XYZ file of C-alpha atoms in Angstrom:
404
model
C -9.073 77.584 178.615
C -5.751 78.038 176.813
C -3.588 77.577 179.897
C -2.861 74.012 178.769
C -1.714 75.090 175.314
C 0.565 77.747 176.767
C 1.938 75.366 179.384
C 2.686 72.707 176.775
C 4.401 75.358 174.670
C 6.558 76.380 177.637
C 7.522 72.758 178.235
C 8.319 72.233 174.548
C 10.444 75.371 174.320
C 12.229 74.367 177.520
C 13.031 70.920 176.087
C 14.264 72.508 172.863
C 16.560 74.787 174.861
C 17.899 71.729 176.712
C 18.676 70.001 173.413
C 20.322 73.141 172.037
C 22.310 73.567 175.251
C 23.557 69.989 175.023
C 24.622 70.549 171.400
C 26.457 73.775 172.279
C 28.213 72.194 175.258
C 29.528 69.400 172.967
C 30.681 71.640 170.126
C 34.289 70.540 170.829
C 33.559 66.879 171.601
C 35.292 64.625 169.059
C 32.831 62.528 167.068
C 29.771 64.079 168.739
C 26.539 64.096 166.730
C 24.120 66.942 167.355
C 20.506 66.292 168.278
C 17.275 67.844 167.067
C 14.094 68.184 169.106
C 11.024 67.126 167.124
C 7.512 68.100 168.203
C 3.958 67.078 167.376
C 0.605 68.724 168.030
C -2.034 67.338 170.394
C -5.815 67.119 170.023
C -8.459 65.986 172.469
C -10.270 62.802 171.479
C -13.667 63.461 169.958
C -16.376 60.940 170.866
C -18.978 62.329 168.471
C -18.912 64.485 165.380
C -16.340 64.792 162.653
C -13.882 66.785 164.687
C -13.499 69.203 161.792
C -13.658 72.202 164.138
C -11.293 70.815 166.751
C -8.908 73.190 168.435
C -5.615 71.660 169.470
C -4.653 71.399 173.122
C -0.965 72.130 172.609
C 2.245 70.451 171.621
C 4.469 67.705 172.912
C 8.017 66.491 172.416
C 7.733 63.648 169.919
C 11.378 62.630 169.740
C 14.980 63.768 170.042
C 16.854 62.583 166.976
C 20.593 62.645 166.567
C 21.870 63.905 163.233
C 24.509 61.506 161.914
C 25.925 63.916 159.363
C 29.654 64.058 158.666
C 31.777 66.295 160.882
C 34.871 68.117 159.668
C 38.133 66.175 159.783
C 41.119 67.724 161.545
C 44.698 66.453 161.194
C 46.670 65.525 164.324
C 50.156 64.205 165.132
C 49.012 60.914 166.668
C 48.900 57.926 164.323
C 46.292 56.282 166.577
C 43.891 59.166 166.043
C 41.530 57.769 163.392
C 38.688 59.577 161.647
C 35.819 57.955 159.745
C 35.004 59.766 156.520
C 31.586 58.438 155.648
C 29.219 55.954 157.273
C 29.872 53.501 160.056
C 31.018 53.267 163.659
C 34.072 51.916 165.437
C 33.254 48.694 167.265
C 34.375 48.624 170.923
C 34.556 45.814 173.458
C 34.267 46.193 177.231
C 34.862 42.695 178.599
C 32.752 41.350 175.738
C 30.009 44.000 175.863
C 29.929 45.692 172.443
C 29.327 49.420 171.983
C 29.848 51.795 169.058
C 31.503 55.183 168.672
C 32.634 57.790 166.147
C 35.322 59.091 168.492
C 38.628 57.896 167.061
C 40.922 58.992 169.907
C 42.778 55.743 170.558
C 45.956 54.727 172.320
C 47.868 51.505 172.940
C 47.914 49.983 176.418
C 50.750 48.028 178.015
C 49.476 44.765 176.526
C 49.381 46.085 172.968
C 45.600 46.519 172.770
C 44.237 49.604 171.002
C 41.940 51.246 173.549
C 39.839 54.345 174.220
C 40.629 56.734 177.052
C 38.366 54.702 179.368
C 39.926 51.359 178.432
C 37.439 49.952 175.927
C 39.191 47.923 173.233
C 38.902 48.613 169.511
C 37.791 45.606 167.486
C 38.872 44.352 164.073
C 40.464 41.439 162.254
C 43.806 39.905 163.303
C 46.798 39.794 160.975
C 46.207 36.147 160.022
C 42.559 36.794 159.065
C 42.394 40.302 157.594
C 39.166 39.522 155.717
C 37.540 37.544 158.506
C 33.916 38.005 159.528
C 34.324 37.674 163.310
C 35.984 40.795 164.781
C 38.191 40.435 167.837
C 39.886 42.878 170.182
C 42.817 44.307 168.219
C 46.209 43.615 169.772
C 49.385 44.886 168.116
C 52.240 42.386 167.976
C 55.284 44.357 169.153
C 57.753 41.469 168.947
C 60.782 41.673 166.662
C 60.294 40.831 163.005
C 62.082 37.551 162.305
C 64.863 37.554 159.697
C 64.261 36.022 156.288
C 67.027 34.173 154.467
C 67.845 35.354 150.965
C 66.834 32.810 148.340
C 67.108 34.859 145.151
C 69.067 37.734 143.671
C 67.544 39.457 140.668
C 69.806 41.673 138.591
C 69.219 43.746 135.489
C 72.517 44.954 134.051
C 73.812 46.309 130.786
C 77.172 44.871 129.756
C 79.045 47.014 127.246
C 79.268 45.172 123.918
C 82.334 47.247 123.039
C 84.334 46.019 126.035
C 87.529 44.172 125.012
C 87.808 40.409 125.362
C 90.013 39.229 128.255
C 92.229 36.241 127.445
C 91.963 34.161 130.611
C 94.895 31.967 129.606
C 97.023 35.079 129.906
C 95.208 36.783 132.795
C 93.063 34.348 134.829
C 90.342 35.753 137.050
C 91.542 37.220 140.342
C 89.230 39.482 142.390
C 92.317 41.356 143.540
C 93.346 42.087 139.944
C 90.949 44.633 138.356
C 92.434 43.872 134.923
C 91.224 40.263 135.145
C 87.550 41.187 135.010
C 85.493 43.662 132.998
C 82.901 44.892 135.498
C 81.736 44.156 139.055
C 78.802 44.859 141.315
C 77.799 43.928 144.875
C 74.659 43.291 146.913
C 73.949 42.337 150.528
C 72.202 39.065 151.307
C 71.092 37.561 154.626
C 71.483 34.175 156.300
C 68.858 32.524 158.516
C 70.157 34.401 161.587
C 69.736 37.744 159.874
C 73.449 38.346 159.380
C 74.365 40.334 156.282
C 76.863 39.009 153.722
C 78.355 40.802 150.749
C 77.874 38.992 147.432
C 80.169 40.315 144.706
C 79.507 39.514 141.040
C 82.365 39.831 138.526
C 81.681 39.890 134.783
C 84.461 38.804 132.425
C 84.047 39.180 128.654
C 85.630 36.031 127.251
C 84.358 36.213 123.658
C 81.950 38.186 121.489
C 78.496 37.956 123.129
C 79.870 35.701 125.898
C 80.631 36.617 129.526
C 81.821 34.494 132.439
C 80.299 35.179 135.856
C 82.442 34.831 138.990
C 80.951 35.219 142.488
C 82.441 35.819 145.937
C 80.754 35.889 149.363
C 82.498 38.053 151.957
C 85.589 37.969 149.779
C 85.665 34.163 149.383
C 85.334 32.742 145.877
C 82.159 30.613 145.658
C 81.907 30.377 141.869
C 80.371 27.004 140.973
C 82.080 24.740 138.465
C 81.957 24.984 135.559
C 82.024 28.784 135.547
C 78.524 30.113 134.664
C 78.190 31.817 131.285
C 76.007 34.744 130.219
C 75.326 34.604 126.496
C 73.656 37.269 124.340
C 72.157 37.320 120.887
C 73.492 39.549 118.140
C 70.867 42.131 119.147
C 72.052 42.301 122.741
C 69.243 40.206 124.267
C 70.055 37.680 127.002
C 70.055 34.125 125.603
C 68.239 32.070 128.223
C 68.613 28.801 126.311
C 72.431 28.754 126.303
C 73.246 30.782 129.426
C 74.143 28.752 132.524
C 73.752 31.196 135.397
C 72.061 29.328 138.273
C 72.494 28.886 142.034
C 75.352 29.750 144.331
C 75.920 28.260 147.794
C 78.088 29.448 150.661
C 78.436 28.600 154.361
C 78.664 31.665 156.633
C 81.104 31.756 159.541
C 78.411 33.268 161.786
C 76.897 29.958 162.912
C 74.183 29.909 160.288
C 73.613 26.965 158.004
C 74.505 26.974 154.288
C 72.812 29.626 152.167
C 71.737 28.797 148.624
C 70.801 31.715 146.407
C 69.291 31.574 142.917
C 70.765 34.226 140.612
C 68.418 35.580 137.992
C 70.204 37.870 135.520
C 67.936 37.050 132.578
C 66.780 40.656 132.163
C 70.310 41.841 131.472
C 71.370 43.214 128.092
C 74.531 43.715 126.062
C 74.317 47.040 124.274
C 76.933 49.476 123.077
C 76.730 51.580 126.241
C 78.655 51.778 129.490
C 78.139 49.150 132.168
C 75.117 49.976 134.333
C 73.142 48.431 137.160
C 69.538 49.135 136.167
C 67.931 47.032 138.870
C 69.173 44.799 141.657
C 67.072 43.161 144.365
C 67.167 40.294 146.835
C 64.352 38.792 148.897
C 65.889 38.503 152.376
C 66.198 40.834 155.347
C 67.591 40.986 158.861
C 65.500 41.130 162.027
C 63.821 44.412 162.951
C 62.009 46.118 165.784
C 58.751 47.935 165.269
C 59.379 51.645 164.814
C 55.889 52.908 163.984
C 52.602 51.877 162.460
C 49.882 53.537 160.439
C 46.251 52.790 159.642
C 45.353 52.808 155.957
C 42.081 54.087 154.513
C 41.003 50.434 154.199
C 41.628 49.864 157.904
C 44.803 47.794 157.511
C 47.304 48.470 160.309
C 50.772 48.485 158.749
C 53.817 48.155 160.994
C 57.116 49.691 159.949
C 60.316 48.135 161.295
C 63.870 49.298 161.823
C 65.040 47.063 158.962
C 62.847 49.086 156.541
C 60.384 46.221 156.180
C 56.624 46.460 156.692
C 54.102 43.966 158.009
C 50.310 43.883 158.225
C 49.352 43.761 161.909
C 45.560 43.680 161.661
C 42.590 45.579 160.273
C 40.097 47.958 161.854
C 36.516 47.066 160.895
C 33.418 49.248 160.987
C 29.797 48.551 161.879
C 26.747 50.244 160.407
C 22.992 50.081 160.911
C 19.903 50.373 158.774
C 18.534 52.933 161.262
C 21.329 54.697 163.195
C 18.688 56.854 164.924
C 17.521 53.689 166.646
C 20.790 53.465 168.575
C 20.675 54.278 172.280
C 23.162 56.882 173.438
C 25.153 55.706 176.472
C 27.167 58.874 176.966
C 30.900 58.971 176.555
C 30.413 59.220 172.781
C 29.074 55.667 172.667
C 25.926 54.006 171.402
C 24.304 50.645 171.843
C 22.291 48.683 169.295
C 18.553 48.127 169.770
C 15.710 46.464 167.890
C 14.940 49.860 166.375
C 18.460 50.251 164.950
C 18.430 46.809 163.375
C 21.240 44.287 163.370
C 24.775 45.550 162.880
C 26.401 45.238 159.471
C 30.138 44.628 159.772
C 32.577 45.377 156.968
C 35.960 46.721 155.993
C 36.341 50.493 155.634
C 35.511 51.566 152.097
C 33.211 48.610 151.416
C 29.432 48.765 151.005
C 28.036 51.581 153.186
C 31.223 51.947 155.219
C 33.294 55.116 155.089
C 37.058 55.182 154.705
C 39.519 55.821 157.519
C 42.056 58.606 157.874
C 44.953 58.075 160.252
C 46.428 60.972 162.265
C 43.087 62.767 162.077
C 39.886 63.172 164.092
C 36.280 63.844 163.169
C 35.069 67.048 164.800
C 31.647 67.494 166.341
C 29.042 68.170 163.646
C 27.432 70.926 165.741
C 26.876 74.120 163.735
C 27.491 76.600 166.527
C 26.151 79.570 164.591
C 22.983 77.692 163.702
C 22.495 76.558 167.301
C 22.786 80.116 168.620
C 20.122 81.230 166.148
C 17.938 78.289 167.234
C 18.472 79.327 170.824
C 17.146 82.824 170.113
C 14.151 81.337 168.324
C 13.398 78.962 171.218
C 13.687 81.829 173.663
C 11.167 83.883 171.694
C 8.802 80.888 171.499
C 9.066 80.479 175.265
C 8.262 84.163 175.747
C 5.315 83.949 173.327
C 3.811 80.968 175.169
C 4.265 82.767 178.464
C 2.408 85.696 176.923
C -0.571 83.443 175.973
C -0.806 82.336 179.614
C -0.608 85.928 180.774
C -3.309 86.982 178.311
C -5.582 84.130 179.341
C -5.092 85.100 182.949
C -6.193 88.650 182.150
C -9.283 87.347 180.337
C -10.150 85.140 183.310
C -9.644 88.050 185.686
C -12.066 90.137 183.623
C -14.698 87.402 183.907
C -14.224 87.136 187.639
C -14.665 90.881 188.040
C -18.029 90.974 186.210
C -20.854 92.238 188.424
């Protein structure tokens, strides 16, 4: 009797329609991975004979495999929306219980933890161990960035070789007298409380290839004695061996301690061109509050502060598996590792088999809606065909019953 074959076909088609329906219903679920119903045929066990003429007794659902292919990536306006482009899963912690997801819709809770919509915490490496091997729950440090005292000023200037020599016996240096110096430039530096101070450098050409350097801090002359000299070769190159530019020290009136700054002007030149400031930097900054942060493609979380400084706040790590199809789906776009999946492999985004991250973006569901609708039609026809085999067998049986 072929009732069993037809019945198994009905069950198989019904299961396939369930899988297709689940795929279609999650076509807009971020990070969702579509499933595929896989079937196998069935044969009755043969106790004798070769079984060469066996007729199958139907089909059965062998497995439902998720397809971990890449979904499209869509840009968003939320910096905590993170998409994985390539392999790997985000690692989540729920009071120590670890699960995995491809859904990168994150937010920050009141304690600074990066969490999912249901409160599970994203895991990664803290700022002081960006390349560590033991991920922890990521917590963003929202405290103010401490000020850093300036310790060095680096300047690259061109002093005009055609500038006239100033006779300092006739016109001694006076910052209030523009005729007593040749050129001047200024830069802000910071004390250990983060207060800004204006350092003014005055260049006085005292002889051919020789310049005196005078310095003031907030208008107060702090030029060390003897007056530092900037000497140049006949080709306009700074003469490090004979130049005496070094450190300056001043005591702010803001309550900070003394500030000592090394002045490095060794990249300066003396050419027959107008005075120019080609480069000027200093290594201090005032305090700052966090204004925003972004996640780089390597997973590094970079905080941006109101003082225009940046700081690494941590790193998102990814986990991958030798057999992702061995993961158990928990719902809520989450999976759990099993013996079939193998042990997790943890790494930084972009390393080994790990994909790269894209901030302000989400990975769409990988469901091909058009393909699923076609599969649905096919499954429907298969269901109808199996129902027809049962109907036909019933008619055959009825004919036998009606024999006289």
